[in-house]
Amino acid sequence: MTLLSQKGDSIMTSDEIREKFIKFFEKRGHKHIPSSPLVPENDPTTLFVSAGMQPLVPYILGKDHPEGKRLVNSQPSLRLEDIEEVGDNRHTTFFEMLGNWSLGDYFKEEQLSWFYEFLTKELGLPKEKLYVTLFEGGDGVAKDEESAAIWKNLGIPEDRIFWYGVDNNWWSRSGTPDNMVEGDIGGPDSEVFYDFGTKHDPKYGKECHPNCDCGRFLEIGNSVFIEYKKTKSGLEELPQKSVDFGGGLERLAAAVKGDSDVFAIDLFSKMISDIEEWSGKKYSDPASQPAMRVIADHTRASIALVKDGVLPANKLHGYILRRLLRRAAVKMHALGSPVSKVADLVDEKKAQDVIGEELERFAKSLDRGMKEVGKIKKIDGKIAFDLYQSYGFPLEITEELFEEKGQKIDHKQFEKEFKKHQDLSRTASGGMFKGGLAEDSPATRKLHTATHLLHQSLRTILGKHVEQKGSNITSERLRFDFSHPKALGQEEVKKVEDLMNEKIKEGLPVTSRESTYDAAIKEGALAFFGEKYGDRVKVYSISPSTGASTELSRMSSGQVFSKEVCGGPHVDNTKELGHVKITKEESAGAGVRRIYAVISDK
Ligand code: SER
């Protein structure tokens, strides 16, 4: 398909933009690393990967990355904070983040110059349309004069440089320095905005500026200078200074197209035209546009989640997937199409099956909801919110129903209920962050090692068909999913547990070394099938330190108990685990079993 810019010339596709970005940074010494799954493998502090830097936190903190100090990739990301904003020209929950990193290597000068070069030379964006924002200083951190001088040198005049405080130009996963939890990292950033030249809407303030919400400006990239870590006593300088750059592919594509609507880019065009066809409504119609955007974004996010193994459920990841699908379905309904049509937007078989089944069930619940609505004599904000909560009815739809009866809904009351609920869910997700970056705590180390012991014990007791299907570790317990056709008997559970404890008692050293992925697999290391690995990987072995001289010969003589491709962290010796206990065995889907285990005193 040839895309046309507003001027009518053919323009780059999103795929081409991604490729250019990766190549550009590869040419400047960066290694292209694979993206991580959307659901973080071993990070109990967060539900989804929402930024490319997330899986790299240990390396930004100083751990050696096997691919070196300069990395580049493209990371699917999900951000739910903005879910209520989806429907305008620029907000999406799901997006692809192009990222480049310096892990204690280059800093501001190279980063800003390279990104500027990429935008103006590679993407051909007119330089007079680029605005930059900088950190004005605060919380004991100085104004970023250094970056300002670099931008000016590159040709960005003073009147296109804007200064903001911690709310806009400080980045950490938890926001401002005040909100950062102990262990969180962050720093001042410099964002680049594209000016689409649309007229300022004074509804959003007297003067327009890059962070104004009127829609004239779109943020297309953010260079974060990670220099600080939050500690008990405040911000502390990190021993190494790192760069974390992230730019939304969809937004860069919108800038290249010269159209401030991110939903007008190639990645959405098929979905939008299908929805237009089925509903008989036009995307250009302001009455239908927000609904179509919600459907397209939420369906795209849902496809990505299903691809990463998430299934609709009533809690955590599965709940989010369910919520996204229901919101898309209600909008489809509002456009006058059957809700099941959402599944027809999906072009991948497995995702289509999962989404289709979920929507079939939801269609029934929607019918029941409609009947409830029929019974309500007098609507108010609280009832409207209950309908929203229980059946996913958005306020506009309820309003439309009741308008015929001449009844109005008190928006303030609805919002009050809404806010109450939002505060509650924020507290819940805040709770996840409060655990801090638990990846390196002694408890999680033990459970990582216990997971390897469990994996191998299952294979020894049940057979080689056992393969890891998923793993999740919190500081309290491990959860391990694996392929096995039927429930384990009590005897089998006991045998597995006994074997793990035997290996703990033997006090086996846990060692690691680097290898190429292919070589590791060739010599029998286990790897998690659903995970993508880079070329160079870490292989963890649990084996007696004496005996045959090379790992290979020990492996063939059966002395290496476990060998897995894994990022760690692990304990040094299995005896540190003390004792493990399997607390639960259950089904995790067709042909998949799930085991929970804890470190116990015995
Ligand atoms: N971490 C920054 C962001 O998410 C830049 O990658 O915006």
Short mmCIF file of N, CA and C in Angstrom, two decimals, residues 25 38 59 63 90 130 134 145 147 255 291 334 395 418-419 534:
data_model
loop_
_atom_site.label_atom_id
_atom_site.label_comp_id
_atom_site.label_asym_id
_atom_site.label_seq_id
_atom_site.Cartn_x
_atom_site.Cartn_y
_atom_site.Cartn_z
N PHE A 25 20.99 3.42 14.57
CA PHE A 25 21.73 3.23 15.81
C PHE A 25 22.71 2.06 15.74
N LEU A 38 5.27 -8.55 26.66
CA LEU A 38 4.48 -7.46 27.25
C LEU A 38 4.21 -7.72 28.73
N TYR A 59 20.64 -3.36 34.26
CA TYR A 59 21.84 -2.96 33.51
C TYR A 59 22.09 -1.46 33.65
N LYS A 63 24.79 -3.56 36.18
CA LYS A 63 25.11 -4.95 35.82
C LYS A 63 25.56 -4.97 34.35
N ARG A 90 -4.36 11.43 19.78
CA ARG A 90 -2.99 10.96 20.04
C ARG A 90 -2.82 9.90 21.12
N LEU A 130 10.20 21.39 14.78
CA LEU A 130 10.62 20.68 15.99
C LEU A 130 10.78 21.65 17.17
N LEU A 134 12.84 21.08 28.18
CA LEU A 134 13.96 20.76 29.07
C LEU A 134 13.58 20.94 30.53
N GLU A 145 21.05 23.18 31.66
CA GLU A 145 21.66 24.15 30.74
C GLU A 145 22.51 23.45 29.68
N SER A 147 22.02 20.58 28.12
CA SER A 147 21.22 20.14 26.96
C SER A 147 20.76 21.33 26.14
N ALA A 255 3.94 12.13 12.49
CA ALA A 255 4.73 13.32 12.14
C ALA A 255 5.21 13.23 10.70
N ALA A 291 -15.17 6.61 18.94
CA ALA A 291 -15.49 5.19 19.14
C ALA A 291 -14.60 4.32 18.27
N ALA A 334 -22.26 0.67 20.10
CA ALA A 334 -22.72 2.05 19.95
C ALA A 334 -22.70 2.50 18.49
N LEU A 395 -20.99 6.15 30.11
CA LEU A 395 -21.98 7.15 30.50
C LEU A 395 -22.81 7.64 29.31
N PHE A 418 -16.79 7.40 40.12
CA PHE A 418 -15.70 6.99 39.25
C PHE A 418 -14.36 7.21 39.93
N LYS A 419 -14.25 8.39 40.55
CA LYS A 419 -12.99 8.75 41.19
C LYS A 419 -12.69 7.84 42.38
N GLY A 534 18.51 -12.75 23.07
CA GLY A 534 19.49 -12.10 22.21
C GLY A 534 20.51 -13.14 21.75
#
